[in-house]
PDB file of C-alpha atoms in Angstrom:
ATOM      1  CA  UNK A1381      45.198  42.684 -45.619  1.00 43.00           C
ATOM      2  CA  UNK A1382      47.638  40.381 -47.196  1.00 42.00           C
ATOM      3  CA  UNK A1383      45.027  37.195 -48.384  1.00 38.00           C
ATOM      4  CA  UNK A1384      45.804  34.543 -45.806  1.00 45.00           C
ATOM      5  CA  UNK A1385      44.009  37.192 -43.274  1.00 41.00           C
ATOM      6  CA  UNK A1386      40.303  35.369 -43.745  1.00 44.00           C
ATOM      7  CA  UNK A1387      36.395  37.151 -42.079  1.00 41.00           C
ATOM      8  CA  UNK A1388      35.043  33.241 -42.346  1.00 42.00           C
ATOM      9  CA  UNK A1389      36.307  31.969 -39.060  1.00 43.00           C
ATOM     10  CA  UNK A1390      36.351  27.606 -39.085  1.00 47.00           C
ATOM     11  CA  UNK A1391      37.326  27.410 -34.724  1.00 50.00           C
ATOM     12  CA  UNK A1392      35.347  24.947 -33.565  1.00 45.00           C
ATOM     13  CA  UNK A1393      31.579  26.739 -31.499  1.00 42.00           C
ATOM     14  CA  UNK A1394      31.753  23.095 -29.454  1.00 40.00           C
ATOM     15  CA  UNK A1395      33.413  23.078 -26.260  1.00 41.00           C
ATOM     16  CA  UNK A1396      35.349  19.697 -25.741  1.00 41.00           C
ATOM     17  CA  UNK A1397      37.208  20.281 -22.874  1.00 40.00           C
ATOM     18  CA  UNK A1398      38.733  17.267 -21.392  1.00 39.00           C
ATOM     19  CA  UNK A1399      37.136  15.003 -18.520  1.00 39.00           C
ATOM     20  CA  UNK A1400      37.630  16.430 -15.189  1.00 38.00           C
ATOM     21  CA  UNK A1401      40.254  16.443 -13.552  1.00 38.00           C
ATOM     22  CA  UNK A1402      40.455  14.826 -10.495  1.00 38.00           C
ATOM     23  CA  UNK A1403      41.067  15.989  -7.543  1.00 38.00           C
ATOM     24  CA  UNK A1404      44.771  15.188  -5.717  1.00 40.00           C
ATOM     25  CA  UNK A1405      43.046  14.263  -2.362  1.00 38.00           C
ATOM     26  CA  UNK A1406      40.358  11.754  -3.752  1.00 36.00           C
ATOM     27  CA  UNK A1407      42.686  10.369  -6.591  1.00 39.00           C
ATOM     28  CA  UNK A1408      44.985   9.033  -3.691  1.00 39.00           C
ATOM     29  CA  UNK A1409      42.213   8.077  -1.214  1.00 36.00           C
ATOM     30  CA  UNK A1410      40.911   6.243  -4.255  1.00 38.00           C
ATOM     31  CA  UNK A1411      44.486   4.131  -4.769  1.00 40.00           C
ATOM     32  CA  UNK A1412      45.012   4.464  -0.847  1.00 39.00           C
ATOM     33  CA  UNK A1413      48.429   6.218  -1.143  1.00 42.00           C
ATOM     34  CA  UNK A1414      49.184   6.631   2.181  1.00 39.00           C
ATOM     35  CA  UNK A1415      50.581  10.159   0.962  1.00 45.00           C
ATOM     36  CA  UNK A1416      50.865  11.009   5.097  1.00 49.00           C
ATOM     37  CA  UNK A1417      48.393  13.797   3.731  1.00 53.00           C
ATOM     38  CA  UNK A1418      51.751  16.103   1.936  1.00 73.00           C
ATOM     39  CA  UNK A1419      49.949  16.174  -0.895  1.00 84.00           C
ATOM     40  CA  UNK A1420      52.054  18.194  -4.200  1.00 91.00           C
ATOM     41  CA  UNK A1421      50.594  20.903  -5.437  1.00 93.00           C
ATOM     42  CA  UNK A1422      50.582  21.575  -9.409  1.00 95.00           C
ATOM     43  CA  UNK A1423      52.318  24.694 -10.096  1.00 95.00           C
ATOM     44  CA  UNK A1424      52.890  24.873 -13.946  1.00 97.00           C
ATOM     45  CA  UNK A1425      51.177  23.649 -16.794  1.00 97.00           C
ATOM     46  CA  UNK A1426      52.563  23.436 -20.626  1.00 97.00           C
ATOM     47  CA  UNK A1427      50.296  22.592 -23.625  1.00 97.00           C
ATOM     48  CA  UNK A1428      50.707  22.843 -26.612  1.00 97.00           C
ATOM     49  CA  UNK A1429      47.883  23.342 -30.040  1.00 97.00           C
ATOM     50  CA  UNK A1430      47.183  24.190 -33.774  1.00 96.00           C
ATOM     51  CA  UNK A1431      45.858  27.082 -35.151  1.00 96.00           C
ATOM     52  CA  UNK A1432      45.803  26.114 -38.479  1.00 93.00           C
ATOM     53  CA  UNK A1433      47.056  28.531 -40.192  1.00 94.00           C
ATOM     54  CA  UNK A1434      49.775  30.566 -40.820  1.00 95.00           C
ATOM     55  CA  UNK A1435      50.310  33.726 -38.638  1.00 95.00           C
ATOM     56  CA  UNK A1436      51.934  37.848 -39.555  1.00 95.00           C
ATOM     57  CA  UNK A1437      53.197  38.059 -36.166  1.00 96.00           C
ATOM     58  CA  UNK A1438      53.600  41.711 -36.267  1.00 95.00           C
ATOM     59  CA  UNK A1439      50.076  42.411 -37.691  1.00 95.00           C
ATOM     60  CA  UNK A1440      48.823  40.069 -34.533  1.00 95.00           C
ATOM     61  CA  UNK A1441      51.610  41.833 -31.654  1.00 94.00           C
ATOM     62  CA  UNK A1442      50.251  45.576 -33.576  1.00 94.00           C
ATOM     63  CA  UNK A1443      46.529  44.379 -32.926  1.00 94.00           C
ATOM     64  CA  UNK A1444      46.483  41.977 -29.330  1.00 94.00           C
ATOM     65  CA  UNK A1445      45.993  43.853 -25.600  1.00 88.00           C
ATOM     66  CA  UNK A1446      49.294  42.937 -23.633  1.00 88.00           C
ATOM     67  CA  UNK A1447      51.579  40.821 -26.868  1.00 94.00           C
ATOM     68  CA  UNK A1448      55.506  41.591 -27.235  1.00 95.00           C
ATOM     69  CA  UNK A1449      56.833  40.672 -30.027  1.00 95.00           C
ATOM     70  CA  UNK A1450      60.894  41.141 -30.524  1.00 94.00           C
ATOM     71  CA  UNK A1451      61.321  38.710 -33.841  1.00 92.00           C
ATOM     72  CA  UNK A1452      65.451  39.296 -32.869  1.00 91.00           C
ATOM     73  CA  UNK A1453      65.376  37.793 -29.335  1.00 93.00           C
ATOM     74  CA  UNK A1454      62.497  35.196 -29.774  1.00 94.00           C
ATOM     75  CA  UNK A1455      60.682  33.874 -32.793  1.00 94.00           C
ATOM     76  CA  UNK A1456      56.725  33.869 -31.453  1.00 96.00           C
ATOM     77  CA  UNK A1457      54.139  36.788 -29.709  1.00 96.00           C
ATOM     78  CA  UNK A1458      54.587  36.697 -26.399  1.00 97.00           C
ATOM     79  CA  UNK A1459      50.727  36.525 -25.050  1.00 96.00           C
ATOM     80  CA  UNK A1460      49.535  37.195 -21.288  1.00 96.00           C
ATOM     81  CA  UNK A1461      46.452  36.967 -20.146  1.00 95.00           C
ATOM     82  CA  UNK A1462      44.697  37.205 -16.323  1.00 94.00           C
ATOM     83  CA  UNK A1463      42.021  34.455 -15.943  1.00 94.00           C
ATOM     84  CA  UNK A1464      43.308  31.992 -16.009  1.00 95.00           C
ATOM     85  CA  UNK A1465      46.685  33.830 -15.620  1.00 96.00           C
ATOM     86  CA  UNK A1466      49.102  32.193 -18.266  1.00 97.00           C
ATOM     87  CA  UNK A1467      51.625  32.780 -21.014  1.00 97.00           C
ATOM     88  CA  UNK A1468      50.837  31.793 -24.338  1.00 97.00           C
ATOM     89  CA  UNK A1469      53.593  31.377 -27.190  1.00 97.00           C
ATOM     90  CA  UNK A1470      51.748  32.401 -30.740  1.00 97.00           C
ATOM     91  CA  UNK A1471      54.373  31.124 -33.916  1.00 97.00           C
ATOM     92  CA  UNK A1472      53.743  32.033 -37.487  1.00 96.00           C
ATOM     93  CA  UNK A1473      52.868  28.262 -38.316  1.00 95.00           C
ATOM     94  CA  UNK A1474      50.412  28.638 -35.774  1.00 96.00           C
ATOM     95  CA  UNK A1475      51.640  26.393 -32.964  1.00 97.00           C
ATOM     96  CA  UNK A1476      50.891  27.920 -29.880  1.00 97.00           C
ATOM     97  CA  UNK A1477      52.367  26.861 -26.520  1.00 98.00           C
ATOM     98  CA  UNK A1478      50.409  28.341 -23.088  1.00 98.00           C
ATOM     99  CA  UNK A1479      52.718  27.992 -19.988  1.00 97.00           C
ATOM    100  CA  UNK A1480      52.161  29.056 -16.368  1.00 96.00           C
ATOM    101  CA  UNK A1481      48.529  27.158 -16.171  1.00 97.00           C
ATOM    102  CA  UNK A1482      47.557  25.600 -12.347  1.00 95.00           C
ATOM    103  CA  UNK A1483      45.901  22.700 -14.351  1.00 95.00           C
ATOM    104  CA  UNK A1484      44.815  20.802 -16.942  1.00 96.00           C
ATOM    105  CA  UNK A1485      41.311  22.441 -17.538  1.00 96.00           C
ATOM    106  CA  UNK A1486      43.205  26.097 -17.415  1.00 97.00           C
ATOM    107  CA  UNK A1487      45.327  25.344 -20.294  1.00 97.00           C
ATOM    108  CA  UNK A1488      42.858  23.926 -22.449  1.00 97.00           C
ATOM    109  CA  UNK A1489      40.864  26.608 -21.457  1.00 97.00           C
ATOM    110  CA  UNK A1490      43.804  29.601 -21.982  1.00 97.00           C
ATOM    111  CA  UNK A1491      44.061  28.338 -25.134  1.00 97.00           C
ATOM    112  CA  UNK A1492      40.543  28.621 -26.353  1.00 96.00           C
ATOM    113  CA  UNK A1493      40.984  31.983 -25.161  1.00 96.00           C
ATOM    114  CA  UNK A1494      43.857  33.258 -26.774  1.00 96.00           C
ATOM    115  CA  UNK A1495      42.763  30.882 -29.866  1.00 96.00           C
ATOM    116  CA  UNK A1496      39.588  33.096 -29.976  1.00 96.00           C
ATOM    117  CA  UNK A1497      41.814  36.158 -29.710  1.00 95.00           C
ATOM    118  CA  UNK A1498      44.265  35.617 -32.597  1.00 95.00           C
ATOM    119  CA  UNK A1499      40.446  34.847 -34.499  1.00 95.00           C
ATOM    120  CA  UNK A1500      39.038  37.993 -33.976  1.00 94.00           C
ATOM    121  CA  UNK A1501      42.187  39.431 -35.575  1.00 93.00           C
ATOM    122  CA  UNK A1502      40.544  38.153 -38.622  1.00 93.00           C
ATOM    123  CA  UNK A1503      42.383  34.637 -38.937  1.00 94.00           C
ATOM    124  CA  UNK A1504      40.545  31.306 -39.890  1.00 93.00           C
ATOM    125  CA  UNK A1505      41.481  29.652 -36.727  1.00 92.00           C
ATOM    126  CA  UNK A1506      40.960  26.210 -36.319  1.00 93.00           C
ATOM    127  CA  UNK A1507      41.886  24.292 -32.974  1.00 94.00           C
ATOM    128  CA  UNK A1508      43.401  21.000 -33.188  1.00 94.00           C
ATOM    129  CA  UNK A1509      45.775  18.492 -31.647  1.00 94.00           C
ATOM    130  CA  UNK A1510      45.263  20.215 -27.892  1.00 97.00           C
ATOM    131  CA  UNK A1511      48.488  18.236 -25.934  1.00 97.00           C
ATOM    132  CA  UNK A1512      50.000  18.779 -22.682  1.00 97.00           C
ATOM    133  CA  UNK A1513      53.499  19.183 -22.318  1.00 96.00           C
ATOM    134  CA  UNK A1514      54.372  18.745 -19.726  1.00 97.00           C
ATOM    135  CA  UNK A1515      53.412  19.347 -15.950  1.00 97.00           C
ATOM    136  CA  UNK A1516      55.675  20.695 -12.669  1.00 97.00           C
ATOM    137  CA  UNK A1517      54.824  20.079  -9.214  1.00 96.00           C
ATOM    138  CA  UNK A1518      55.716  21.008  -5.775  1.00 94.00           C
ATOM    139  CA  UNK A1519      55.931  19.735  -2.478  1.00 92.00           C
ATOM    140  CA  UNK A1520      57.566  19.221   0.480  1.00 88.00           C
ATOM    141  CA  UNK A1521      59.217  16.693   3.069  1.00 82.00           C
ATOM    142  CA  UNK A1522      56.275  18.342   5.404  1.00 69.00           C
ATOM    143  CA  UNK A1523      58.117  19.931   8.112  1.00 65.00           C
ATOM    144  CA  UNK A1524      59.640  23.472   8.286  1.00 64.00           C
ATOM    145  CA  UNK A1525      62.823  21.477   9.777  1.00 69.00           C
ATOM    146  CA  UNK A1526      63.252  18.393   7.413  1.00 82.00           C
ATOM    147  CA  UNK A1527      65.813  18.824   4.889  1.00 89.00           C
ATOM    148  CA  UNK A1528      67.526  16.624   3.068  1.00 92.00           C
ATOM    149  CA  UNK A1529      70.972  14.998   2.643  1.00 94.00           C
ATOM    150  CA  UNK A1530      71.177  15.671  -1.261  1.00 94.00           C
ATOM    151  CA  UNK A1531      75.466  14.924  -0.686  1.00 94.00           C
ATOM    152  CA  UNK A1532      74.979  11.552   0.985  1.00 95.00           C
ATOM    153  CA  UNK A1533      71.974  10.515  -1.562  1.00 95.00           C
ATOM    154  CA  UNK A1534      73.878  11.671  -5.120  1.00 95.00           C
ATOM    155  CA  UNK A1535      76.719   8.936  -3.800  1.00 95.00           C
ATOM    156  CA  UNK A1536      74.242   6.250  -2.674  1.00 96.00           C
ATOM    157  CA  UNK A1537      72.167   6.697  -6.292  1.00 95.00           C
ATOM    158  CA  UNK A1538      74.702   8.138  -8.723  1.00 92.00           C
ATOM    159  CA  UNK A1539      72.454   5.589 -11.389  1.00 94.00           C
ATOM    160  CA  UNK A1540      69.636   7.880 -11.395  1.00 95.00           C
ATOM    161  CA  UNK A1541      71.324  11.420  -9.012  1.00 95.00           C
ATOM    162  CA  UNK A1542      73.259  13.738 -10.515  1.00 94.00           C
ATOM    163  CA  UNK A1543      74.605  17.009  -8.408  1.00 94.00           C
ATOM    164  CA  UNK A1544      76.687  19.718  -9.480  1.00 93.00           C
ATOM    165  CA  UNK A1545      76.264  22.455  -6.983  1.00 90.00           C
ATOM    166  CA  UNK A1546      78.528  25.189  -8.688  1.00 91.00           C
ATOM    167  CA  UNK A1547      75.255  24.710 -11.464  1.00 92.00           C
ATOM    168  CA  UNK A1548      73.149  24.617 -10.098  1.00 93.00           C
ATOM    169  CA  UNK A1549      71.758  24.244  -5.729  1.00 92.00           C
ATOM    170  CA  UNK A1550      69.058  21.050  -6.069  1.00 94.00           C
ATOM    171  CA  UNK A1551      69.926  17.566  -6.743  1.00 95.00           C
ATOM    172  CA  UNK A1552      69.433  16.497 -10.153  1.00 96.00           C
ATOM    173  CA  UNK A1553      67.148  12.302 -10.152  1.00 97.00           C
ATOM    174  CA  UNK A1554      65.777  10.904 -13.005  1.00 97.00           C
ATOM    175  CA  UNK A1555      62.977   8.372 -11.939  1.00 96.00           C
ATOM    176  CA  UNK A1556      62.280   5.824 -14.595  1.00 95.00           C
ATOM    177  CA  UNK A1557      59.001   4.293 -13.178  1.00 92.00           C
ATOM    178  CA  UNK A1558      57.394   6.428 -13.680  1.00 94.00           C
ATOM    179  CA  UNK A1559      59.140   9.065 -15.624  1.00 95.00           C
ATOM    180  CA  UNK A1560      59.975  12.125 -14.032  1.00 96.00           C
ATOM    181  CA  UNK A1561      62.778  14.682 -13.457  1.00 96.00           C
ATOM    182  CA  UNK A1562      63.119  15.632  -9.958  1.00 97.00           C
ATOM    183  CA  UNK A1563      64.707  18.842  -8.531  1.00 96.00           C
ATOM    184  CA  UNK A1564      65.593  17.624  -4.633  1.00 95.00           C
ATOM    185  CA  UNK A1565      66.931  20.748  -2.555  1.00 94.00           C
ATOM    186  CA  UNK A1566      68.486  20.744   0.844  1.00 90.00           C
ATOM    187  CA  UNK A1567      65.977  22.159   2.803  1.00 90.00           C
ATOM    188  CA  UNK A1568      63.523  19.271   1.740  1.00 90.00           C
ATOM    189  CA  UNK A1569      61.853  20.530  -1.220  1.00 92.00           C
ATOM    190  CA  UNK A1570      60.585  18.690  -3.873  1.00 94.00           C
ATOM    191  CA  UNK A1571      60.553  19.978  -7.440  1.00 96.00           C
ATOM    192  CA  UNK A1572      58.938  17.164 -10.007  1.00 96.00           C
ATOM    193  CA  UNK A1573      59.097  17.808 -13.939  1.00 96.00           C
ATOM    194  CA  UNK A1574      58.479  16.232 -17.526  1.00 95.00           C
ATOM    195  CA  UNK A1575      54.985  14.495 -16.457  1.00 96.00           C
ATOM    196  CA  UNK A1576      52.016  14.028 -18.871  1.00 94.00           C
ATOM    197  CA  UNK A1577      49.427  13.785 -16.085  1.00 95.00           C
ATOM    198  CA  UNK A1578      49.204  14.435 -12.852  1.00 93.00           C
ATOM    199  CA  UNK A1579      49.100  11.109 -11.116  1.00 95.00           C
ATOM    200  CA  UNK A1580      52.332  11.354 -12.580  1.00 96.00           C
ATOM    201  CA  UNK A1581      52.962  14.012 -10.486  1.00 96.00           C
ATOM    202  CA  UNK A1582      51.748  11.958  -7.341  1.00 95.00           C
ATOM    203  CA  UNK A1583      52.672   8.407  -7.683  1.00 95.00           C
ATOM    204  CA  UNK A1584      56.911  10.019  -8.364  1.00 96.00           C
ATOM    205  CA  UNK A1585      56.330  12.116  -4.929  1.00 96.00           C
ATOM    206  CA  UNK A1586      55.391   8.774  -3.412  1.00 94.00           C
ATOM    207  CA  UNK A1587      57.777   7.154  -4.663  1.00 95.00           C
ATOM    208  CA  UNK A1588      60.970   9.654  -3.918  1.00 95.00           C
ATOM    209  CA  UNK A1589      59.355   9.722  -0.159  1.00 93.00           C
ATOM    210  CA  UNK A1590      60.942   6.896   1.695  1.00 93.00           C
ATOM    211  CA  UNK A1591      64.176   7.513  -0.355  1.00 94.00           C
ATOM    212  CA  UNK A1592      65.208  10.512   0.447  1.00 93.00           C
ATOM    213  CA  UNK A1593      63.844  10.409   4.373  1.00 92.00           C
ATOM    214  CA  UNK A1594      66.260   8.231   4.367  1.00 93.00           C
ATOM    215  CA  UNK A1595      69.168  11.071   4.264  1.00 93.00           C
ATOM    216  CA  UNK A1596      67.726  13.951   7.097  1.00 90.00           C
ATOM    217  CA  UNK A1597      69.109  16.671   8.491  1.00 85.00           C
ATOM    218  CA  UNK A1598      68.469  19.703   9.850  1.00 80.00           C
ATOM    219  CA  UNK A1599      68.780  22.335   7.773  1.00 68.00           C
ATOM    220  CA  UNK A1600      69.509  26.421   8.158  1.00 67.00           C
ATOM    221  CA  UNK A1601      66.272  28.771   9.044  1.00 63.00           C
ATOM    222  CA  UNK A1602      67.470  30.609   6.369  1.00 55.00           C
ATOM    223  CA  UNK A1603      69.216  28.648   3.282  1.00 49.00           C
ATOM    224  CA  UNK A1604      68.655  29.243  -0.431  1.00 46.00           C
ATOM    225  CA  UNK A1605      66.393  26.620  -0.738  1.00 48.00           C
ATOM    226  CA  UNK A1606      63.557  28.119   1.411  1.00 45.00           C
ATOM    227  CA  UNK A1607      63.291  30.940  -2.076  1.00 46.00           C
ATOM    228  CA  UNK A1608      60.777  29.669  -4.744  1.00 49.00           C
ATOM    229  CA  UNK A1609      61.966  26.834  -5.896  1.00 48.00           C
ATOM    230  CA  UNK A1610      59.411  26.942  -9.030  1.00 47.00           C
ATOM    231  CA  UNK A1611      61.520  29.683  -9.459  1.00 55.00           C
ATOM    232  CA  UNK A1612      64.551  27.792  -8.733  1.00 54.00           C
ATOM    233  CA  UNK A1613      63.607  25.264 -11.292  1.00 48.00           C
ATOM    234  CA  UNK A1614      62.102  28.276 -14.112  1.00 50.00           C
ATOM    235  CA  UNK A1615      65.947  30.174 -14.238  1.00 51.00           C
ATOM    236  CA  UNK A1616      67.491  26.720 -14.653  1.00 45.00           C
ATOM    237  CA  UNK A1617      65.893  26.474 -18.031  1.00 43.00           C
ATOM    238  CA  UNK A1618      66.180  30.389 -18.098  1.00 41.00           C
ATOM    239  CA  UNK A1619      62.927  31.713 -17.541  1.00 44.00           C
ATOM    240  CA  UNK A1620      61.790  33.934 -15.720  1.00 44.00           C
ATOM    241  CA  UNK A1621      59.982  33.542 -11.785  1.00 45.00           C
ATOM    242  CA  UNK A1622      56.572  35.044 -13.449  1.00 42.00           C
ATOM    243  CA  UNK A1623      54.893  32.882 -16.258  1.00 34.00           C
TER     244      UNK A1623
END
């Protein structure tokens, strides 16, 4: 093997897990937020870390199960694991991105598992700089027949909102306190992205609810917004439905 592969590992054996994540219900109960039991669900946690070594991506792709590498299309090895169900993007620089996790702890666990997988291929791995980059959550107004007049919402909140239906079926709402981007759909679905913590997801959802409830209407039973809004979001970002 090339000289960059070393059988002596500096991968940390200590499990430096993040503090326990507070459940949504407990968090809102403690903060006395009247959200009527309608909590947004965490759909995707994106995290990054550094393995602190240069990697031969062709070598990794040839020796790691469930690995894909198409350098002409994307400059990273894509590795999927089942538990927790996540996708890792591993770059030659040693940088790694984890996506598809359902919690911050799952993202960290997936990052460590993938670091171990790389380590077993003979690389001198050191797990560093783990960071949550983005959390995506989704919620709805509650009742199946509650919709939102997003055209009127976009008109009245044009300083924060934009709606271009020929490009994307939802309204894009930029919230600045807390800082997040919300995708709001006719059918009453709301996707929240751009958050670094789940508390930001809950705060943004709580803050937008009284706004969107000012624009009620009853949507058709079967509309485009009744599809999986997370998949719609992924497609808008150029990502696959299943990460």
